[in-house]
């Protein structure tokens, strides 16, 4: 596979050619209109910045750019003070890729509008100038111009919307996606209430780019479609081509992880053809070139692929739109390195150009992609029989540099959810690198490669959770003059010096490669220093990538009877035969580790979906499906485990997060996995290690129970959340049985306020029996619904609020359906309510993956508590409870969904239970009554806002 034909996926970044005309009018241009058909532009108002809008639309609709440019220049020859003509000419030059001329005209237009005291014209000239500078990668200059526009727009809501949208584009180019989306939301009302179609298209283009950057592909695709329709209504084929090209790009990007079918290929080819037609009709050379890149990635014949790439680069070299030029350079370099006839020398030369350009413009995304392509080319070269010495080391260094660049982008995102979404676009790089280190299947990789692959996988997993845990438990801030901080500052100076050196004229190929190698080494040193700072500085740790566990650390922390199973699930080949890393299992015990190759992602996805769909079906069919997955995922690994191993810690990936491993078995009639092993889950080995090494909390009292809270969801309550009277009745019975040791809070007392600031101190377990809201669209809004309890609380115990709970070392039981379920974020795992309680310091969380019926949940949780009361560990107590339910004839759907996340070896009551523990059976009916106490919310933004508004939240 390594020597096969290799091309990149569709570009991972939308075009940023904004639909920005200059504004005011709402009309469109008839198909037969031309500049001569436009009314006298300045008769009514010589200073109107939209005076020549008709001319610009005519050029865009009928590709009459040269004619319009000549007429505008003639106007300026007659009257050099004609600011609207100068503004329009600047926009026209920019659209044609003549950026130097555009910059000159736009700067002068802004100056003249300022002299005329026309803030509308000044702001529009500055906005378009900032866009041109951004396209050229001159981000510092663009930032200064945006600041001027913001100042000039002050006090005028419409102009503030223009300047605010330009500021959002500036945030996008600096990879600050969360801030960008917040900025766009702030001006949205003014854009669509006061602005014309040009401003609206500008805003839509920005939002499409921003939502794409944080991994919201469906949202981005819908936005670009909306923009294309708006531009079509205006007759602006030039900018419509840009929107259509983004629609084609997103349609292809949404089909991830596998080759295109013939039907999908034809669909995308049709979309690209539509964009190309509009580009040619509207004279949009940038989209014409981009279309050639898309067609190259869709083409099957090698000669066609290269011809399209050569044509794209030829156009982009003249236009100098640096993002598009970088893409063309990278793709052609990869093609020349891997496809016959090969040209390694030219490939290396093109990649040198791409890397130099990325660093000279300070663009982090381009730097990351340049390193990714460099690493892949180096890996491919290493696989050839005539490989030069040191090629593999170069591949490893380039791959690590790519991951560092990716994580630099991630660290810029201030919001956890935005960071997770933005990072999800890059996880393919981690899986690909890990797969390279472990390849090929059937051979034993070197121990150092296994250790590095383990760390690469861990750098990908549960990063948002680990960062939040760092922030919650960080040590006091370090002094700014600490040794790591000073050393990091020096390194950053050195990296800047080397980056500038890459742009020096006359560099030879060996000199450039030497500089790049030194730069990669400095980046690795900087990464280690950031790790040290994260341990010292709370504010730094809150945003910085956490220190991940090493393989040797995990081995030492495992019990003699314990194994950690770390999964990676990916296809071996993706679209156009690109290497995607493949699926692997690393089985780690105290005595060592073993590597096992697994089936591809598509096969695993299908098998998991089949098994989950059979949970309530015929036992023989379920056993057959379970046997297949057992053999594919675990058979070889479990057969090679030491005989003393009786505990498994599962670190899942992709579709395995939804797999009930408990029901897997080698063959029909064989023991289930949950009968052979005690099972627990962890989102990452690093998180598991933290929980395992944290001290357990000694409990003075058994549990704090909050049941049937009086939540306030508003009078309409569209979710149907009502009271839980049966839970309240059983909680009182429990209180009578247990006396003063267990604290039970009901109704209004079962409040969010009751948990703060140290309401759970002294209790071994926090048990929450309440409605839950699982928000698939925005996980941060998922919540346990409690009573407010005063103090300004709203009763919605959300993910971000759980961090304030004093749960250090304790266990949490979520007696509500789907507490362990939530949206899957690639690289992060399943972001669930259970996930949230680890932020408050919990060491283990028990929650259900799916709803359990009343008669299923009660006995299961009741038996689980009885076993805990006998001094058993969390995983053993749950295993015994599940075994009892199986013996009673309950189907797997009634017990296999309950799982332990975290340290399953935690023993909440090490000395066993006094008399109060035997009364836990009273919780059976309480838990069962809560089977319907969850709400799965996949509501649209408008419905969600309406509900929250009704609730007064």
PDB file of C-alpha atoms in Angstrom, residues 69-286:
ATOM      1  CA  UNK A  69     -11.912  48.876 -15.878  1.00  0.00           C
ATOM      2  CA  UNK A  70     -11.297  51.089 -18.919  1.00  0.00           C
ATOM      3  CA  UNK A  71     -14.441  53.123 -18.215  1.00  0.00           C
ATOM      4  CA  UNK A  72     -13.517  53.604 -14.559  1.00  0.00           C
ATOM      5  CA  UNK A  73      -9.998  54.675 -15.448  1.00  0.00           C
ATOM      6  CA  UNK A  74     -11.451  57.138 -17.943  1.00  0.00           C
ATOM      7  CA  UNK A  75     -13.631  58.554 -15.178  1.00  0.00           C
ATOM      8  CA  UNK A  76     -10.592  58.990 -12.951  1.00  0.00           C
ATOM      9  CA  UNK A  77      -8.672  60.662 -15.756  1.00  0.00           C
ATOM     10  CA  UNK A  78     -11.452  63.234 -15.879  1.00  0.00           C
ATOM     11  CA  UNK A  79     -11.850  63.541 -12.121  1.00  0.00           C
ATOM     12  CA  UNK A  80      -9.236  62.039  -9.838  1.00  0.00           C
ATOM     13  CA  UNK A  81     -11.412  62.980  -6.826  1.00  0.00           C
ATOM     14  CA  UNK A  82     -14.122  60.511  -7.897  1.00  0.00           C
ATOM     15  CA  UNK A  83     -13.846  58.338  -4.780  1.00  0.00           C
ATOM     16  CA  UNK A  84     -16.669  55.896  -5.749  1.00  0.00           C
ATOM     17  CA  UNK A  85     -14.953  55.211  -9.093  1.00  0.00           C
ATOM     18  CA  UNK A  86     -11.642  54.598  -7.327  1.00  0.00           C
ATOM     19  CA  UNK A  87     -13.315  52.267  -4.796  1.00  0.00           C
ATOM     20  CA  UNK A  88     -15.010  50.289  -7.563  1.00  0.00           C
ATOM     21  CA  UNK A  89     -11.783  50.040  -9.555  1.00  0.00           C
ATOM     22  CA  UNK A  90      -9.962  48.760  -6.455  1.00  0.00           C
ATOM     23  CA  UNK A  91     -12.579  46.055  -5.926  1.00  0.00           C
ATOM     24  CA  UNK A  92     -12.431  45.136  -9.593  1.00  0.00           C
ATOM     25  CA  UNK A  93      -8.622  44.848  -9.550  1.00  0.00           C
ATOM     26  CA  UNK A  94      -8.804  42.682  -6.453  1.00  0.00           C
ATOM     27  CA  UNK A  95     -11.341  40.354  -7.997  1.00  0.00           C
ATOM     28  CA  UNK A  96      -9.039  39.919 -10.978  1.00  0.00           C
ATOM     29  CA  UNK A  97      -6.089  39.045  -8.744  1.00  0.00           C
ATOM     30  CA  UNK A  98      -4.250  42.317  -9.412  1.00  0.00           C
ATOM     31  CA  UNK A  99      -3.622  42.889  -5.747  1.00  0.00           C
ATOM     32  CA  UNK A 100      -0.876  45.519  -5.872  1.00  0.00           C
ATOM     33  CA  UNK A 101      -3.046  47.782  -8.058  1.00  0.00           C
ATOM     34  CA  UNK A 102      -6.083  47.005  -5.887  1.00  0.00           C
ATOM     35  CA  UNK A 103      -4.261  47.975  -2.693  1.00  0.00           C
ATOM     36  CA  UNK A 104      -3.152  51.311  -4.137  1.00  0.00           C
ATOM     37  CA  UNK A 105      -6.646  52.229  -5.344  1.00  0.00           C
ATOM     38  CA  UNK A 106      -8.387  51.163  -2.139  1.00  0.00           C
ATOM     39  CA  UNK A 107      -6.017  53.027   0.158  1.00  0.00           C
ATOM     40  CA  UNK A 108      -6.494  56.184  -1.897  1.00  0.00           C
ATOM     41  CA  UNK A 109     -10.272  55.670  -2.000  1.00  0.00           C
ATOM     42  CA  UNK A 110     -10.396  55.392   1.797  1.00  0.00           C
ATOM     43  CA  UNK A 111      -8.380  58.594   2.134  1.00  0.00           C
ATOM     44  CA  UNK A 112     -10.617  60.523  -0.262  1.00  0.00           C
ATOM     45  CA  UNK A 113     -13.831  59.293   1.375  1.00  0.00           C
ATOM     46  CA  UNK A 114     -12.434  60.425   4.711  1.00  0.00           C
ATOM     47  CA  UNK A 115     -11.808  63.892   3.284  1.00  0.00           C
ATOM     48  CA  UNK A 116     -15.383  63.932   1.993  1.00  0.00           C
ATOM     49  CA  UNK A 117     -16.573  62.908   5.500  1.00  0.00           C
ATOM     50  CA  UNK A 118     -18.273  59.886   3.951  1.00  0.00           C
ATOM     51  CA  UNK A 119     -17.812  57.182   6.614  1.00  0.00           C
ATOM     52  CA  UNK A 120     -19.836  54.718   4.512  1.00  0.00           C
ATOM     53  CA  UNK A 121     -17.360  54.871   1.654  1.00  0.00           C
ATOM     54  CA  UNK A 122     -14.332  54.934   3.953  1.00  0.00           C
ATOM     55  CA  UNK A 123     -15.473  51.814   5.837  1.00  0.00           C
ATOM     56  CA  UNK A 124     -16.221  49.898   2.656  1.00  0.00           C
ATOM     57  CA  UNK A 125     -12.851  50.775   1.140  1.00  0.00           C
ATOM     58  CA  UNK A 126     -11.084  49.679   4.323  1.00  0.00           C
ATOM     59  CA  UNK A 127     -13.081  46.455   4.571  1.00  0.00           C
ATOM     60  CA  UNK A 128     -12.222  45.461   1.028  1.00  0.00           C
ATOM     61  CA  UNK A 129      -8.576  46.496   1.554  1.00  0.00           C
ATOM     62  CA  UNK A 130      -8.375  44.309   4.676  1.00  0.00           C
ATOM     63  CA  UNK A 131      -9.741  41.422   2.653  1.00  0.00           C
ATOM     64  CA  UNK A 132      -7.112  41.881  -0.064  1.00  0.00           C
ATOM     65  CA  UNK A 133      -4.318  42.007   2.504  1.00  0.00           C
ATOM     66  CA  UNK A 134      -5.699  38.899   4.200  1.00  0.00           C
ATOM     67  CA  UNK A 135      -5.740  36.995   0.924  1.00  0.00           C
ATOM     68  CA  UNK A 136      -2.081  37.958   0.481  1.00  0.00           C
ATOM     69  CA  UNK A 137      -1.294  36.673   3.977  1.00  0.00           C
ATOM     70  CA  UNK A 138      -0.330  40.116   5.301  1.00  0.00           C
ATOM     71  CA  UNK A 139      -2.203  39.615   8.550  1.00  0.00           C
ATOM     72  CA  UNK A 140      -0.554  42.373  10.569  1.00  0.00           C
ATOM     73  CA  UNK A 141      -1.336  44.957   7.885  1.00  0.00           C
ATOM     74  CA  UNK A 142      -4.871  43.623   7.562  1.00  0.00           C
ATOM     75  CA  UNK A 143      -5.382  43.894  11.315  1.00  0.00           C
ATOM     76  CA  UNK A 144      -4.420  47.536  11.291  1.00  0.00           C
ATOM     77  CA  UNK A 145      -6.836  48.289   8.462  1.00  0.00           C
ATOM     78  CA  UNK A 146      -9.667  46.459  10.252  1.00  0.00           C
ATOM     79  CA  UNK A 147      -9.005  48.567  13.348  1.00  0.00           C
ATOM     80  CA  UNK A 148      -9.339  51.702  11.193  1.00  0.00           C
ATOM     81  CA  UNK A 149     -12.631  50.430   9.789  1.00  0.00           C
ATOM     82  CA  UNK A 150     -13.997  49.693  13.261  1.00  0.00           C
ATOM     83  CA  UNK A 151     -13.099  53.193  14.429  1.00  0.00           C
ATOM     84  CA  UNK A 152     -14.629  54.861  11.362  1.00  0.00           C
ATOM     85  CA  UNK A 153     -17.836  52.815  11.714  1.00  0.00           C
ATOM     86  CA  UNK A 154     -18.467  53.703  15.350  1.00  0.00           C
ATOM     87  CA  UNK A 155     -22.009  54.866  15.991  1.00  0.00           C
ATOM     88  CA  UNK A 156     -23.548  53.599  12.749  1.00  0.00           C
ATOM     89  CA  UNK A 157     -25.111  50.101  13.158  1.00  0.00           C
ATOM     90  CA  UNK A 158     -24.907  49.267   9.458  1.00  0.00           C
ATOM     91  CA  UNK A 159     -21.257  50.280   9.142  1.00  0.00           C
ATOM     92  CA  UNK A 160     -20.472  48.525  12.402  1.00  0.00           C
ATOM     93  CA  UNK A 161     -21.903  45.358  10.831  1.00  0.00           C
ATOM     94  CA  UNK A 162     -19.549  45.775   7.856  1.00  0.00           C
ATOM     95  CA  UNK A 163     -16.533  46.387  10.062  1.00  0.00           C
ATOM     96  CA  UNK A 164     -17.547  43.627  12.494  1.00  0.00           C
ATOM     97  CA  UNK A 165     -17.766  41.076   9.694  1.00  0.00           C
ATOM     98  CA  UNK A 166     -14.316  42.155   8.471  1.00  0.00           C
ATOM     99  CA  UNK A 167     -13.005  41.715  12.026  1.00  0.00           C
ATOM    100  CA  UNK A 168     -14.468  38.192  12.045  1.00  0.00           C
ATOM    101  CA  UNK A 169     -12.510  37.376   8.872  1.00  0.00           C
ATOM    102  CA  UNK A 170      -9.355  38.615  10.589  1.00  0.00           C
ATOM    103  CA  UNK A 171     -10.022  36.268  13.524  1.00  0.00           C
ATOM    104  CA  UNK A 172     -10.537  33.406  11.081  1.00  0.00           C
ATOM    105  CA  UNK A 173      -7.198  33.986   9.402  1.00  0.00           C
ATOM    106  CA  UNK A 174      -5.535  33.922  12.812  1.00  0.00           C
ATOM    107  CA  UNK A 175      -7.243  30.594  13.558  1.00  0.00           C
ATOM    108  CA  UNK A 176      -9.369  32.077  16.369  1.00  0.00           C
ATOM    109  CA  UNK A 177     -12.539  30.344  15.274  1.00  0.00           C
ATOM    110  CA  UNK A 178     -14.584  30.610  18.451  1.00  0.00           C
ATOM    111  CA  UNK A 179     -14.040  34.360  18.643  1.00  0.00           C
ATOM    112  CA  UNK A 180     -14.902  34.637  14.968  1.00  0.00           C
ATOM    113  CA  UNK A 181     -18.262  32.887  15.363  1.00  0.00           C
ATOM    114  CA  UNK A 182     -19.102  35.006  18.417  1.00  0.00           C
ATOM    115  CA  UNK A 183     -18.300  38.158  16.428  1.00  0.00           C
ATOM    116  CA  UNK A 184     -20.512  37.065  13.534  1.00  0.00           C
ATOM    117  CA  UNK A 185     -23.371  36.343  15.893  1.00  0.00           C
ATOM    118  CA  UNK A 186     -22.994  39.806  17.426  1.00  0.00           C
ATOM    119  CA  UNK A 187     -23.586  41.557  14.088  1.00  0.00           C
ATOM    120  CA  UNK A 188     -26.044  39.069  12.559  1.00  0.00           C
ATOM    121  CA  UNK A 189     -29.177  41.065  13.352  1.00  0.00           C
ATOM    122  CA  UNK A 190     -27.828  44.280  11.803  1.00  0.00           C
ATOM    123  CA  UNK A 191     -26.553  42.401   8.734  1.00  0.00           C
ATOM    124  CA  UNK A 192     -29.961  40.993   7.825  1.00  0.00           C
ATOM    125  CA  UNK A 193     -32.096  43.848   9.126  1.00  0.00           C
ATOM    126  CA  UNK A 194     -30.145  46.793   7.723  1.00  0.00           C
ATOM    127  CA  UNK A 195     -27.711  45.432   5.155  1.00  0.00           C
ATOM    128  CA  UNK A 196     -28.117  44.693   1.488  1.00  0.00           C
ATOM    129  CA  UNK A 197     -27.291  41.456  -0.334  1.00  0.00           C
ATOM    130  CA  UNK A 198     -23.584  42.287  -0.607  1.00  0.00           C
ATOM    131  CA  UNK A 199     -23.114  42.532   3.155  1.00  0.00           C
ATOM    132  CA  UNK A 200     -25.292  39.485   3.698  1.00  0.00           C
ATOM    133  CA  UNK A 201     -23.247  37.441   1.238  1.00  0.00           C
ATOM    134  CA  UNK A 202     -20.052  38.658   2.928  1.00  0.00           C
ATOM    135  CA  UNK A 203     -21.391  37.542   6.303  1.00  0.00           C
ATOM    136  CA  UNK A 204     -22.580  34.167   4.981  1.00  0.00           C
ATOM    137  CA  UNK A 205     -19.197  33.508   3.399  1.00  0.00           C
ATOM    138  CA  UNK A 206     -17.503  34.191   6.728  1.00  0.00           C
ATOM    139  CA  UNK A 207     -19.890  31.994   8.660  1.00  0.00           C
ATOM    140  CA  UNK A 208     -19.451  29.159   6.175  1.00  0.00           C
ATOM    141  CA  UNK A 209     -15.692  29.299   6.694  1.00  0.00           C
ATOM    142  CA  UNK A 210     -15.968  29.532  10.471  1.00  0.00           C
ATOM    143  CA  UNK A 211     -18.389  26.654  10.941  1.00  0.00           C
ATOM    144  CA  UNK A 212     -16.264  24.524   8.617  1.00  0.00           C
ATOM    145  CA  UNK A 213     -13.170  25.341  10.675  1.00  0.00           C
ATOM    146  CA  UNK A 214     -14.762  23.932  13.850  1.00  0.00           C
ATOM    147  CA  UNK A 215     -15.973  20.760  12.163  1.00  0.00           C
ATOM    148  CA  UNK A 216     -19.658  21.673  11.668  1.00  0.00           C
ATOM    149  CA  UNK A 217     -19.752  20.502   8.077  1.00  0.00           C
ATOM    150  CA  UNK A 218     -23.530  20.303   7.640  1.00  0.00           C
ATOM    151  CA  UNK A 219     -23.946  23.830   8.995  1.00  0.00           C
ATOM    152  CA  UNK A 220     -21.193  25.120   6.716  1.00  0.00           C
ATOM    153  CA  UNK A 221     -22.641  23.420   3.645  1.00  0.00           C
ATOM    154  CA  UNK A 222     -26.096  24.882   4.271  1.00  0.00           C
ATOM    155  CA  UNK A 223     -24.573  28.349   4.718  1.00  0.00           C
ATOM    156  CA  UNK A 224     -22.666  28.208   1.442  1.00  0.00           C
ATOM    157  CA  UNK A 225     -25.771  27.030  -0.417  1.00  0.00           C
ATOM    158  CA  UNK A 226     -27.666  29.958   1.004  1.00  0.00           C
ATOM    159  CA  UNK A 227     -24.899  32.314  -0.113  1.00  0.00           C
ATOM    160  CA  UNK A 228     -24.894  30.860  -3.643  1.00  0.00           C
ATOM    161  CA  UNK A 229     -28.642  31.404  -4.011  1.00  0.00           C
ATOM    162  CA  UNK A 230     -28.336  34.985  -2.773  1.00  0.00           C
ATOM    163  CA  UNK A 231     -25.562  35.787  -5.242  1.00  0.00           C
ATOM    164  CA  UNK A 232     -27.429  34.129  -8.106  1.00  0.00           C
ATOM    165  CA  UNK A 233     -30.388  36.384  -7.393  1.00  0.00           C
ATOM    166  CA  UNK A 234     -28.050  39.350  -7.856  1.00  0.00           C
ATOM    167  CA  UNK A 235     -26.608  38.048 -11.119  1.00  0.00           C
ATOM    168  CA  UNK A 236     -23.112  37.989  -9.610  1.00  0.00           C
ATOM    169  CA  UNK A 237     -21.645  34.924 -11.316  1.00  0.00           C
ATOM    170  CA  UNK A 238     -18.137  35.810 -10.224  1.00  0.00           C
ATOM    171  CA  UNK A 239     -18.846  35.443  -6.514  1.00  0.00           C
ATOM    172  CA  UNK A 240     -21.512  32.790  -7.042  1.00  0.00           C
ATOM    173  CA  UNK A 241     -18.713  30.627  -8.457  1.00  0.00           C
ATOM    174  CA  UNK A 242     -16.842  30.964  -5.164  1.00  0.00           C
ATOM    175  CA  UNK A 243     -19.873  29.879  -3.141  1.00  0.00           C
ATOM    176  CA  UNK A 244     -20.586  26.985  -5.531  1.00  0.00           C
ATOM    177  CA  UNK A 245     -16.997  25.787  -5.289  1.00  0.00           C
ATOM    178  CA  UNK A 246     -17.348  25.704  -1.518  1.00  0.00           C
ATOM    179  CA  UNK A 247     -20.556  23.687  -1.875  1.00  0.00           C
ATOM    180  CA  UNK A 248     -18.638  21.162  -4.005  1.00  0.00           C
ATOM    181  CA  UNK A 249     -15.781  21.099  -1.494  1.00  0.00           C
ATOM    182  CA  UNK A 250     -18.038  20.529   1.517  1.00  0.00           C
ATOM    183  CA  UNK A 251     -20.081  17.871  -0.260  1.00  0.00           C
ATOM    184  CA  UNK A 252     -16.912  15.890  -0.850  1.00  0.00           C
ATOM    185  CA  UNK A 253     -15.506  16.520   2.615  1.00  0.00           C
ATOM    186  CA  UNK A 254     -18.697  15.210   4.235  1.00  0.00           C
ATOM    187  CA  UNK A 255     -17.940  11.791   2.719  1.00  0.00           C
ATOM    188  CA  UNK A 256     -15.111  10.898   5.053  1.00  0.00           C
ATOM    189  CA  UNK A 257     -12.832   7.948   5.546  1.00  0.00           C
ATOM    190  CA  UNK A 258     -13.584   5.947   2.403  1.00  0.00           C
ATOM    191  CA  UNK A 259     -13.319   6.073  -1.377  1.00  0.00           C
ATOM    192  CA  UNK A 260     -16.120   7.741  -3.314  1.00  0.00           C
ATOM    193  CA  UNK A 261     -18.743   5.620  -5.005  1.00  0.00           C
ATOM    194  CA  UNK A 262     -19.330   6.193  -8.710  1.00  0.00           C
ATOM    195  CA  UNK A 263     -22.581   8.003  -7.921  1.00  0.00           C
ATOM    196  CA  UNK A 264     -20.885  10.279  -5.364  1.00  0.00           C
ATOM    197  CA  UNK A 265     -18.074  10.994  -7.811  1.00  0.00           C
ATOM    198  CA  UNK A 266     -20.559  12.005 -10.492  1.00  0.00           C
ATOM    199  CA  UNK A 267     -22.466  14.187  -8.026  1.00  0.00           C
ATOM    200  CA  UNK A 268     -19.339  16.102  -6.996  1.00  0.00           C
ATOM    201  CA  UNK A 269     -18.133  16.351 -10.592  1.00  0.00           C
ATOM    202  CA  UNK A 270     -21.485  17.952 -11.430  1.00  0.00           C
ATOM    203  CA  UNK A 271     -21.104  20.479  -8.608  1.00  0.00           C
ATOM    204  CA  UNK A 272     -17.557  21.293  -9.677  1.00  0.00           C
ATOM    205  CA  UNK A 273     -18.751  21.678 -13.264  1.00  0.00           C
ATOM    206  CA  UNK A 274     -21.426  24.124 -12.128  1.00  0.00           C
ATOM    207  CA  UNK A 275     -18.841  26.174 -10.225  1.00  0.00           C
ATOM    208  CA  UNK A 276     -16.460  26.099 -13.183  1.00  0.00           C
ATOM    209  CA  UNK A 277     -19.159  27.306 -15.586  1.00  0.00           C
ATOM    210  CA  UNK A 278     -20.031  30.195 -13.281  1.00  0.00           C
ATOM    211  CA  UNK A 279     -16.330  31.000 -12.856  1.00  0.00           C
ATOM    212  CA  UNK A 280     -15.729  31.194 -16.585  1.00  0.00           C
ATOM    213  CA  UNK A 281     -18.877  33.228 -17.154  1.00  0.00           C
ATOM    214  CA  UNK A 282     -17.991  35.630 -14.343  1.00  0.00           C
ATOM    215  CA  UNK A 283     -14.250  35.731 -14.985  1.00  0.00           C
ATOM    216  CA  UNK A 284     -13.311  34.182 -11.622  1.00  0.00           C
ATOM    217  CA  UNK A 285      -9.832  32.809 -12.332  1.00  0.00           C
ATOM    218  CA  UNK A 286      -9.284  31.716  -8.733  1.00  0.00           C
TER     219      UNK A 286
END
